[in-house]
Amino acid sequence: MKRLTVLPNALVARGIVLAAIAPALLAICNAAPAPIVLTGADRRPATSLNGDWAAIVDPYFSGLFSFHHEEKKNGWFLNRKAQPGDPFPTEYDFSKAPTLKVPADWNTQRESLFFYEGPVWYERDFTYQPKEHTRVFLHVGAANYHSWFWVNGQKVCEHEGGYTSFNCEVTAAIHAGGNFIVAAVDNTRHEDGVPTLETDWWNYGGLTRSVSLIEVPETFIDQYDLHLSRAESNIIEGWVHVEGGKQGAKVEVEIPELDAKTAAALSENGRAAIRLDVKSLERWSPETPKLYKVRISAGKDFIEEEIGFRTVETHGTEILLNGKPIFLRGISIHAEAPYRTGRANTDQDAETLLGWAKELGCNFVRLAHYPHDETMLRAADRMGLLVWSENPVYWALQFDNPKVLAKAEQQLDEEIGTSRNHAAIILWSMANETPNTEARTRFIETEAAHARELDPTRLITAALLVRGEGHTKIIDDPLGKALDVIGFNEYIGWYEGNPESADTTEWRIEYQKPLIVSEFGGGAKAGLHGEENQRWTEEYQASIYRHQFGMLNRIPQLRGMSPWILMDFRSPNRPLTGIQDEFNRKGLISDQGQKKQAFFILQKAYKEKTVGKPE
Ligand code: GCU
C-alpha cells in the first residue's frame, strides 16, 4: 500500500500558500531582470539594429498568451521559421512576414495600422562576435507603450512607458555568429497607464526610437552627473556611478580644453563624488551655447561626453540663468516629424523643429508632453535653446493608485537618468492640466520630491489649469506650493470668449513665484483666409496672438511663455473634415512647413521684445 506521507499542518499550509502564489513566483522568476538606465548611451560606440524588421500584427496577442490567457514560456516566436516536421501548424512565420522600419511608428507606415492599437511582433537577425570580459546591452530609445524582448528565444526584458530609453542586458543570451531578436510592442492605452486613456496626441505605436547593441566592460559607468556649482562659480561638481565598481576604485574626469582633471574613489555605493576646479570656464547660455569635451573614465571604461555648464535657479519671482534674470521666449513642441509626420526621431527632425524655434526668436522650448529623444536634446544643447522636459502625467491619471505613482517615478528615473547632463534642460515638468484633487496633489508632490532627489540642480514645474470668475482668471491650484516655477495654460479667445476678451482679462495669482504661460493659442488651417472674427482662418489665430501680449504684460510674475504650438500635430481628438483631418491645427506652422500669419506676429514680438519682461 502506498504510504501516505502525512505532512504537519504548518507544512501543508505553507504548501497550499506556495501553490497559490506559485504562478506569481514563477512569473517573477521567469521575469527578465529590470532594464537599467544608461546616462549618455548615445555617446557610446554601438551596433545599430535600425532598419527593416519582420513584423506580425497580433491583435489578440495570441503569440504571448494562451487561449486561457496564460503567458506562454515557449511560444511560437521561438520557432520563428517553420521547421519541417513541426508538431504544430506554424501560423506565425517571420520569414514570410512583411517588414516595418525601425525606428518609426507603425501608424504612418501602413494605412491598415493608422488607427491600430494593440500588439505587433518584430523580429530581425544579426550577427555578433562576443568579446572577452565584455557585457552587452540592448539599448532601446523608446518603445510605445509596453514592450517585451527576447534574444535567441531567451526573454531579456520587459518595459512599460513609451517615451524613455532603457537597456536590457543580453550578455548571456547572445552568441557568436547568427542571432535573432524578437520584440513585442503593444501601444494599447490603459487606465492605469502613464499617460492614461485620454491624450490630445496620436498614440504612435512601435519601436519609435533607435535600437542598438552597446558593449561595456564587466564594470562600467552607468550614470553620471556633472554640473556647475551654484555656490562656487569655478567648481564643477557631481558624481559618477560605476555598475559593479569596487569601493576605492578610481574614477577620472577630464576637460582637456580647460586643462582640468580630477580623480576620485568609489564609495561603498559605487558612486565617486566629483569636484573639478575650472578657472576659465565659458558658461553655456542661449547666446553662447558652449559645449566642452569631457572624458569620464573608470577602469577599462570611458565615455567621451559633450557637456555645457551653467547654473539655473529662482530668486523671488525671477528665473536666474548664470545668476542673471532671464525671460523665456518660447514655443511648445510635440515630437511630430515635420513633413512626413509620425514620431520624430532623427537629427534632421530635431534640426528642422528647433531651427523653426530659433527663426521665431526663441531662447526656450517646451518639449511636450513626454520626454523627447536624445537627438532633440543634443540639438538644443548645440543650438542654445533652454528646455522644459515633461513627464507624461497628463490629465486624469489614477492618482490614488500606488502602481501608477511607481510608473511615473520609473519614467522620471529614466528621463532624468538618461538626460541629466544636458545644459539646455532647466525645467523638469511633473504634469500637465491635472484635476485639482487631494489625491492628485499628493501624487505630484511625491513625484516632485522624487525628481528633486534625483536632480537638485534644476527647477521643478508643471502646467496647471486656471479657474475664472468673470473677467478675472485665478491661479491658486494648491499644487503650486510644490513647484519652483508655475506653468499655466489658458485659451482665452479660443475655448472661451473671443480674441478681444484678453484685453479686459485680469489675473489673480496666489503665488510669488516665477510664472510661465505654458499654453495659449488657437487653431487655423494654413492657407485658409477670411475675417479676423472667422474661426479656423489664419487671421483669427493671428488676432488671438495680438490680443494676448497686452494681457500677458500685465502679469507681474510672468517670466516665460511657450504658446501652443510650433507645428500642427496629429491627434485622434481633431476630426473636423477639411480643416483638422486628425490634426490639431494650433501650430504656427503646418505639418508641411507653411508658416501661418501668427508665426510672424509672435516672431516680431520676440525680436522687438514687446512681450515679456525685458532682462
Ligand atoms: C491642452 C493640452 C494640450 C492640448 C491643447 C489643445 O491645454 O495641454 O495637450 O493639445 O490643450 O486643446 O489643443
XYZ file of C-alpha atoms and ligand atoms in Angstrom:
628
model
C 0.000 0.000 0.000
C 1.375 3.359 -0.858
C 2.484 5.074 2.337
C 0.806 8.375 2.645
C 3.230 10.899 3.940
C 1.298 12.952 6.394
C 2.676 16.442 6.446
C 2.405 18.581 9.582
C -0.381 21.166 9.126
C 2.079 24.056 9.007
C 3.878 22.455 6.094
C 0.586 21.672 4.384
C -0.485 25.244 4.920
C 2.791 26.531 3.521
C 2.400 24.146 0.597
C -1.089 25.488 -0.111
C 0.197 29.033 0.115
C 3.119 28.233 -2.171
C 0.804 26.546 -4.662
C -1.384 29.617 -4.576
C 1.400 32.079 -5.205
C 3.463 29.755 -7.412
C 2.241 31.271 -10.713
C 3.224 34.715 -9.479
C 6.569 33.428 -8.197
C 7.060 31.646 -11.497
C 6.269 34.836 -13.337
C 8.783 36.759 -11.218
C 11.406 34.018 -11.593
C 10.713 33.985 -15.292
C 10.681 37.755 -15.391
C 13.738 39.097 -17.088
C 15.905 41.434 -14.960
C 14.675 45.030 -14.811
C 16.182 47.229 -17.541
C 18.887 49.662 -16.450
C 19.353 53.344 -17.194
C 22.491 54.441 -19.043
C 23.423 58.112 -18.994
C 24.868 59.211 -22.327
C 24.150 55.907 -24.104
C 24.215 57.875 -27.366
C 27.876 58.733 -26.682
C 28.958 55.098 -26.673
C 30.022 53.113 -29.752
C 27.045 50.942 -30.699
C 25.952 48.327 -33.205
C 22.800 49.688 -34.782
C 19.804 47.373 -35.076
C 17.856 50.007 -37.001
C 16.405 49.064 -40.366
C 13.716 46.648 -41.610
C 12.343 44.177 -39.081
C 9.862 41.421 -39.933
C 6.537 42.359 -38.353
C 3.423 40.395 -37.480
C 0.288 42.216 -36.286
C -1.232 40.207 -33.416
C -4.410 41.984 -32.178
C -5.298 39.238 -29.662
C -1.651 38.835 -28.510
C -2.030 35.086 -29.041
C 1.707 34.914 -29.634
C 2.315 35.552 -25.939
C -0.870 34.446 -24.219
C -2.704 31.149 -24.483
C -6.441 30.934 -25.113
C -6.763 30.805 -21.317
C -4.654 33.967 -21.170
C -1.630 32.364 -19.519
C 1.722 33.806 -20.585
C 3.459 31.329 -22.879
C 7.033 30.440 -21.979
C 7.968 28.919 -25.319
C 5.526 30.419 -27.694
C 5.714 30.160 -31.447
C 8.039 33.173 -31.619
C 10.941 30.877 -30.600
C 10.387 28.948 -33.794
C 10.254 31.949 -35.983
C 10.804 29.937 -39.149
C 8.569 26.983 -39.880
C 10.679 23.829 -39.438
C 9.958 20.632 -41.449
C 8.030 18.198 -39.242
C 6.899 20.880 -36.803
C 4.464 19.173 -34.405
C 2.058 22.044 -34.853
C 0.959 24.305 -37.668
C 3.286 27.311 -37.688
C 0.920 30.150 -38.405
C 3.303 32.878 -37.270
C 6.330 32.789 -39.529
C 8.566 35.856 -39.512
C 10.376 34.673 -42.634
C 7.140 35.155 -44.578
C 6.077 38.366 -42.829
C 6.224 41.912 -44.284
C 8.576 44.416 -42.637
C 8.325 47.606 -40.608
C 11.053 50.209 -40.340
C 12.817 50.797 -37.009
C 12.941 53.429 -35.627
C 9.488 54.525 -36.675
C 5.906 54.325 -35.509
C 3.787 51.752 -37.362
C 0.782 54.095 -37.754
C 2.368 56.156 -40.542
C 3.996 53.161 -42.255
C 0.855 51.271 -43.227
C -2.668 52.565 -43.905
C -4.035 49.458 -42.171
C -2.147 50.426 -38.978
C -3.078 54.123 -38.942
C -5.533 53.782 -36.055
C -4.214 50.398 -34.808
C -3.823 49.975 -31.073
C -2.575 46.597 -29.934
C 0.440 44.273 -30.066
C 2.827 43.958 -33.006
C 5.678 41.436 -33.160
C 9.054 42.454 -34.576
C 11.967 40.187 -35.494
C 15.380 40.616 -37.054
C 18.559 38.586 -37.430
C 22.001 39.919 -36.611
C 25.499 38.558 -36.349
C 27.718 39.123 -33.358
C 31.225 38.262 -32.236
C 31.403 38.073 -28.420
C 34.409 39.677 -26.755
C 36.066 38.565 -23.548
C 35.221 40.451 -20.343
C 32.504 42.382 -22.172
C 28.854 42.855 -21.280
C 26.290 43.597 -23.987
C 23.119 45.674 -23.582
C 20.187 46.070 -25.928
C 19.576 49.850 -25.970
C 16.000 50.873 -26.835
C 15.486 54.608 -27.404
C 11.737 54.168 -26.868
C 9.035 51.548 -27.430
C 5.451 52.775 -27.077
C 3.857 51.647 -24.841
C 4.534 48.193 -23.281
C 7.332 46.038 -24.725
C 8.902 42.617 -24.305
C 12.236 41.422 -25.761
C 13.798 38.017 -26.430
C 17.236 37.226 -27.851
C 17.652 33.744 -29.344
C 14.409 32.759 -27.634
C 15.510 33.933 -24.168
C 13.473 36.711 -22.539
C 15.847 39.600 -21.795
C 13.499 42.292 -20.551
C 10.084 43.851 -20.359
C 9.380 47.580 -20.130
C 6.395 49.874 -19.660
C 6.495 53.515 -20.773
C 6.532 54.898 -24.276
C 8.940 57.856 -24.218
C 12.069 56.953 -22.264
C 15.116 54.868 -23.161
C 16.036 51.630 -21.405
C 18.728 48.941 -21.615
C 18.387 45.170 -21.321
C 21.441 43.003 -20.639
C 21.768 40.334 -23.337
C 25.265 39.039 -22.478
C 24.052 35.570 -21.515
C 21.612 35.245 -24.418
C 23.806 36.360 -27.320
C 26.355 34.087 -29.035
C 28.946 34.114 -31.804
C 27.607 34.160 -35.364
C 23.917 34.375 -36.208
C 21.464 35.633 -33.574
C 17.902 36.796 -33.697
C 15.926 39.246 -31.624
C 12.171 39.238 -31.193
C 10.198 42.117 -29.694
C 6.546 42.549 -28.903
C 5.306 46.134 -28.644
C 1.768 46.915 -27.514
C 0.534 50.524 -27.733
C -2.817 49.768 -26.076
C -3.741 52.609 -23.722
C -4.504 51.660 -20.114
C -6.476 53.426 -17.401
C -3.558 52.761 -15.024
C -1.003 53.897 -17.609
C 1.256 56.960 -17.678
C -0.229 58.612 -19.710
C -3.712 57.233 -19.216
C -6.533 56.591 -21.707
C -7.099 60.141 -22.945
C -4.440 62.302 -24.607
C -4.531 65.004 -27.243
C -1.791 63.490 -29.357
C -1.512 60.434 -31.613
C -0.743 57.171 -29.825
C 2.091 56.283 -32.228
C 2.991 52.635 -31.531
C 6.160 50.685 -32.143
C 9.920 50.818 -31.754
C 9.730 54.554 -32.242
C 13.340 55.493 -31.436
C 16.687 53.875 -32.294
C 17.606 50.341 -31.193
C 21.215 49.219 -30.836
C 23.654 46.920 -29.024
C 26.065 48.596 -26.616
C 29.184 46.829 -25.320
C 30.680 47.765 -21.959
C 33.444 46.262 -19.774
C 32.473 43.985 -16.889
C 32.327 47.029 -14.606
C 31.139 50.151 -16.368
C 29.912 53.701 -15.912
C 26.125 53.554 -15.964
C 25.200 57.010 -14.666
C 26.943 60.321 -14.031
C 26.021 63.915 -13.241
C 28.403 66.825 -13.856
C 27.224 70.392 -13.360
C 28.459 73.836 -12.357
C 28.141 74.512 -8.646
C 25.607 77.232 -7.787
C 27.664 78.203 -4.754
C 31.215 78.185 -6.221
C 31.385 79.628 -9.716
C 34.613 77.893 -10.721
C 33.734 74.423 -9.459
C 32.207 71.594 -11.481
C 30.688 69.103 -9.065
C 28.704 65.906 -9.299
C 29.244 62.180 -9.255
C 29.981 59.136 -11.370
C 28.425 55.738 -10.645
C 30.144 52.540 -11.722
C 27.998 49.401 -12.034
C 29.879 46.606 -10.298
C 32.587 49.021 -9.152
C 34.559 48.163 -6.014
C 34.889 50.606 -3.113
C 38.106 52.604 -3.567
C 38.326 52.033 -7.330
C 39.342 55.169 -9.219
C 37.243 57.387 -11.466
C 38.699 60.215 -13.540
C 37.034 63.245 -15.107
C 38.986 65.393 -17.544
C 38.168 68.518 -19.573
C 41.211 68.888 -21.863
C 40.231 72.346 -23.178
C 40.306 73.674 -19.618
C 43.363 71.678 -18.693
C 41.276 70.335 -15.825
C 41.410 66.801 -14.450
C 40.412 65.131 -11.226
C 40.356 61.650 -9.783
C 38.069 60.277 -7.108
C 37.460 56.945 -5.402
C 34.238 54.965 -5.429
C 32.406 54.809 -2.119
C 30.624 51.664 -0.970
C 27.558 52.560 -3.036
C 29.530 52.587 -6.277
C 29.491 56.364 -6.571
C 32.505 58.708 -6.707
C 31.945 62.329 -5.721
C 33.480 64.687 -8.283
C 34.850 68.174 -7.712
C 36.757 69.859 -10.516
C 38.300 73.304 -10.280
C 37.853 75.180 -13.569
C 39.072 78.760 -13.749
C 38.416 79.926 -17.306
C 35.161 78.096 -17.987
C 32.845 79.729 -20.591
C 29.328 79.228 -19.311
C 26.650 77.735 -21.547
C 23.777 80.063 -22.478
C 21.381 80.580 -25.394
C 23.707 83.298 -26.667
C 26.892 81.224 -26.160
C 25.958 77.507 -26.181
C 29.486 76.411 -25.360
C 29.978 72.650 -25.058
C 33.107 71.039 -23.644
C 34.516 67.618 -24.419
C 34.511 65.748 -21.125
C 36.232 62.379 -20.714
C 34.885 60.243 -17.906
C 36.833 57.061 -17.179
C 36.723 54.215 -14.684
C 38.927 51.140 -15.041
C 38.605 49.888 -18.615
C 35.504 52.012 -19.318
C 35.324 55.592 -20.597
C 32.802 57.944 -22.146
C 33.601 60.982 -24.313
C 30.812 63.431 -23.466
C 29.943 66.920 -24.730
C 28.574 68.979 -21.847
C 27.686 72.652 -21.331
C 27.994 74.174 -17.880
C 25.606 76.785 -16.488
C 23.523 77.415 -13.380
C 19.778 77.895 -13.110
C 17.825 78.889 -10.023
C 14.992 81.113 -8.885
C 15.195 84.217 -6.757
C 11.790 85.538 -5.695
C 9.826 85.758 -8.935
C 12.940 85.737 -11.127
C 14.460 82.826 -13.033
C 18.241 83.272 -12.950
C 20.421 81.747 -15.655
C 24.088 82.054 -14.675
C 22.960 84.434 -11.937
C 21.099 86.826 -14.255
C 17.290 87.224 -14.671
C 16.027 85.737 -17.918
C 12.685 85.853 -19.764
C 11.912 82.584 -21.578
C 10.708 83.404 -25.074
C 9.497 80.018 -26.109
C 7.172 77.760 -28.016
C 5.692 74.329 -27.288
C 6.692 71.390 -29.478
C 5.330 67.854 -29.866
C 7.651 65.101 -31.198
C 5.819 65.097 -34.550
C 8.050 64.697 -37.602
C 7.878 67.693 -39.951
C 6.637 66.888 -43.470
C 6.497 63.071 -43.174
C 4.534 63.268 -39.848
C 4.684 60.399 -37.351
C 7.034 60.151 -34.363
C 10.033 62.473 -34.717
C 13.293 60.622 -34.076
C 16.083 61.874 -36.340
C 18.700 64.605 -36.163
C 17.021 66.138 -39.224
C 13.661 66.260 -37.423
C 15.320 67.954 -34.459
C 17.257 70.446 -36.597
C 14.083 71.380 -38.516
C 11.854 71.826 -35.451
C 14.425 73.664 -33.355
C 15.557 75.641 -36.407
C 11.987 76.972 -36.704
C 12.029 77.835 -32.992
C 15.270 79.797 -33.455
C 13.789 81.521 -36.518
C 10.825 82.507 -34.325
C 13.278 84.241 -31.965
C 13.021 81.674 -29.153
C 15.531 81.035 -26.409
C 13.266 78.336 -24.923
C 11.149 75.330 -25.960
C 8.591 73.325 -24.023
C 9.068 69.737 -25.208
C 5.519 68.466 -24.576
C 4.080 66.229 -23.117
C 6.655 63.474 -22.629
C 10.489 63.225 -22.743
C 11.738 63.844 -26.273
C 14.659 61.848 -27.607
C 18.377 62.459 -27.256
C 18.643 63.839 -30.805
C 16.338 66.705 -29.766
C 18.196 67.374 -26.512
C 21.653 67.263 -28.160
C 20.355 69.721 -30.770
C 19.016 72.037 -28.039
C 22.452 71.935 -26.353
C 24.154 72.815 -29.648
C 21.665 75.487 -30.730
C 21.274 77.248 -27.371
C 17.614 76.536 -26.605
C 16.545 76.149 -22.976
C 14.248 73.167 -22.444
C 11.173 72.322 -20.366
C 11.135 68.498 -20.313
C 7.921 66.787 -19.212
C 6.877 63.519 -17.567
C 3.611 62.358 -19.227
C 1.467 62.745 -16.104
C -1.204 64.167 -18.352
C -4.835 64.959 -17.443
C -6.691 62.454 -15.234
C -4.371 59.606 -14.193
C -5.328 57.158 -11.453
C -3.759 59.389 -8.821
C -4.879 57.134 -5.944
C -3.151 54.053 -7.413
C 0.349 53.414 -5.945
C 1.247 51.346 -9.047
C 0.647 54.414 -11.209
C 2.867 56.520 -8.958
C 5.576 53.855 -9.276
C 5.273 54.025 -13.073
C 5.514 57.825 -13.037
C 8.611 57.646 -10.834
C 10.161 54.925 -13.020
C 9.701 57.175 -16.058
C 11.270 60.071 -14.117
C 14.219 57.816 -13.225
C 14.684 57.052 -16.929
C 14.112 60.626 -18.142
C 16.452 62.234 -15.605
C 18.939 59.350 -15.513
C 19.344 59.490 -19.302
C 19.273 63.251 -19.837
C 20.643 64.834 -16.666
C 23.748 66.344 -18.276
C 22.039 68.465 -20.942
C 22.770 72.128 -20.170
C 19.674 73.010 -22.214
C 17.279 71.340 -19.766
C 16.407 73.764 -16.954
C 12.905 72.587 -16.019
C 11.581 69.118 -15.119
C 7.823 69.256 -15.526
C 5.831 66.887 -13.374
C 2.464 67.118 -15.112
C 0.030 68.814 -17.448
C -3.502 70.026 -16.667
C -4.268 67.590 -13.860
C -7.533 67.859 -11.886
C -7.281 69.722 -8.562
C -7.952 66.837 -6.115
C -6.194 65.831 -2.899
C -5.066 62.512 -4.415
C -3.564 64.374 -7.413
C -1.744 66.870 -5.235
C -0.269 64.148 -3.015
C 0.771 62.139 -6.092
C 2.570 65.042 -7.773
C 4.118 66.330 -4.546
C 5.642 62.844 -4.164
C 6.710 62.847 -7.814
C 8.311 66.296 -7.368
C 10.186 65.176 -4.252
C 11.487 62.190 -6.224
C 12.649 64.469 -9.053
C 14.441 66.793 -6.604
C 16.171 63.802 -5.048
C 17.292 62.634 -8.481
C 18.405 66.104 -9.553
C 18.619 69.053 -7.125
C 20.272 71.244 -9.790
C 17.187 72.049 -11.863
C 13.782 73.655 -11.359
C 10.546 71.734 -10.888
C 7.415 72.876 -12.678
C 4.057 71.697 -14.036
C 1.387 73.159 -16.326
C -1.629 73.995 -14.167
C -5.227 74.662 -15.060
C -6.591 78.093 -14.126
C -10.072 78.989 -12.940
C -12.170 82.006 -13.707
C -14.530 84.479 -12.072
C -15.981 86.875 -14.658
C -13.118 88.805 -16.242
C -10.661 87.548 -13.640
C -8.562 84.436 -14.090
C -7.223 82.857 -10.897
C -4.120 80.755 -10.318
C -4.452 79.141 -6.899
C -4.035 75.419 -7.552
C -2.506 74.006 -4.303
C -0.002 72.104 -6.421
C 1.762 75.458 -6.910
C 3.259 75.116 -3.424
C 5.352 72.138 -4.597
C 6.727 73.902 -7.676
C 9.703 76.218 -8.159
C 8.195 77.676 -11.352
C 4.458 77.693 -12.059
C 3.236 76.879 -15.555
C -0.353 77.619 -16.521
C -2.426 77.012 -19.660
C -5.112 79.434 -20.878
C -7.098 79.588 -24.115
C -8.733 82.998 -23.971
C -10.083 83.672 -27.437
C -10.300 80.026 -28.441
C -12.031 77.803 -25.858
C -13.644 80.824 -24.230
C -14.557 84.318 -25.368
C -13.005 85.868 -28.441
C -9.521 87.274 -29.078
C -10.545 90.704 -27.723
C -11.563 89.102 -24.378
C -7.883 89.161 -23.388
C -7.945 92.972 -23.423
C -10.240 93.051 -20.383
C -8.950 89.992 -18.527
C -7.205 90.488 -15.190
C -5.192 87.873 -13.280
C -5.163 86.955 -9.586
C -2.168 84.842 -8.720
C -1.767 83.320 -5.265
C 1.972 82.705 -5.639
C 5.010 84.972 -5.595
C 6.951 82.604 -7.865
C 8.103 82.813 -11.492
C 5.237 82.054 -13.885
C 5.319 80.639 -17.406
C 2.221 80.728 -19.570
C 2.832 77.204 -20.865
C -0.006 77.249 -23.407
C -2.211 79.714 -25.242
C -3.309 79.939 -28.887
C -5.949 78.744 -31.313
C -6.481 76.697 -34.449
C -6.013 77.756 -38.063
C -5.763 75.833 -41.296
C -2.739 77.090 -43.204
C -3.869 78.978 -46.305
C -7.441 79.494 -45.072
C -8.114 83.239 -45.028
C -11.090 85.375 -44.008
C -12.244 87.962 -41.493
C -10.487 88.256 -38.124
C -13.661 87.009 -36.446
C -13.848 83.861 -38.608
C -12.571 80.796 -36.701
C -10.044 78.481 -38.394
C -8.684 81.335 -40.543
C -5.091 82.453 -40.178
C -6.447 85.935 -39.442
C -8.408 84.695 -36.411
C -5.365 82.864 -34.986
C -3.201 85.952 -35.557
C -5.770 88.053 -33.713
C -5.607 85.728 -30.691
C -1.843 86.254 -30.540
C -2.069 90.034 -30.988
C -4.533 90.390 -28.122
C -2.575 88.119 -25.768
C 0.553 90.240 -25.469
C -1.015 93.229 -23.691
C -2.675 90.907 -21.172
C 0.487 88.893 -20.553
C 2.470 92.085 -19.960
C 0.039 92.867 -17.125
C 1.128 89.752 -15.192
C 3.995 90.956 -12.980
C 5.372 87.463 -12.173
C 5.430 86.335 -15.820
C 8.923 85.057 -16.675
C 8.249 82.944 -19.741
C 5.835 81.755 -22.397
C 5.514 78.701 -24.646
C 2.411 79.238 -26.834
C 0.640 76.176 -28.153
C 2.246 75.148 -30.532
C 5.081 75.322 -33.099
C 3.697 72.824 -35.634
C 0.347 71.140 -36.328
C 0.347 67.614 -34.894
C -1.788 64.509 -35.235
C -4.492 63.843 -32.679
C -7.495 61.449 -32.805
C -9.468 64.189 -30.994
C -9.351 66.517 -34.019
C -11.565 65.030 -36.782
C -13.099 68.179 -38.362
C -13.128 67.204 -42.025
C -11.460 69.646 -44.370
C -9.971 71.658 -41.535
C -8.387 69.321 -38.944
C -8.478 65.882 -40.631
C -6.975 64.327 -37.478
C -4.562 67.192 -36.887
C -4.567 69.668 -34.022
C -4.232 72.887 -36.069
C -2.936 75.241 -33.346
C 0.510 75.161 -34.940
C 2.152 78.388 -36.061
C 3.424 76.210 -38.887
C 1.534 73.476 -40.733
C 2.858 69.896 -40.734
C 4.047 70.687 -44.267
C 6.112 73.682 -43.163
C 3.708 76.501 -44.184
C 4.147 79.417 -41.773
C 0.847 80.997 -40.741
C 0.336 84.741 -40.056
C 0.561 84.168 -36.284
C 4.149 82.909 -36.705
C 5.198 86.366 -37.866
C 3.133 88.143 -35.174
C 4.966 86.199 -32.436
C 8.322 86.476 -34.216
C 8.011 90.292 -34.286
C 7.039 90.403 -30.611
C 10.038 88.243 -29.660
C 12.513 90.094 -31.850
C 11.352 93.523 -30.603
C 10.835 92.199 -27.039
C 7.407 93.834 -26.878
C 6.128 90.831 -24.925
C 7.628 89.637 -21.681
C 9.794 91.333 -19.098
C 12.916 92.744 -20.771
C 16.064 91.464 -18.997
C -4.492 71.429 -23.593
C -3.432 70.356 -23.566
C -2.775 70.135 -24.902
C -3.827 70.193 -25.988
C -4.335 71.615 -26.037
C -5.420 71.807 -27.100
O -4.068 72.531 -22.916
O -2.409 70.629 -22.608
O -2.146 68.856 -24.876
O -3.289 69.812 -27.243
O -4.921 71.980 -24.800
O -6.598 71.769 -26.717
O -5.064 71.966 -28.259
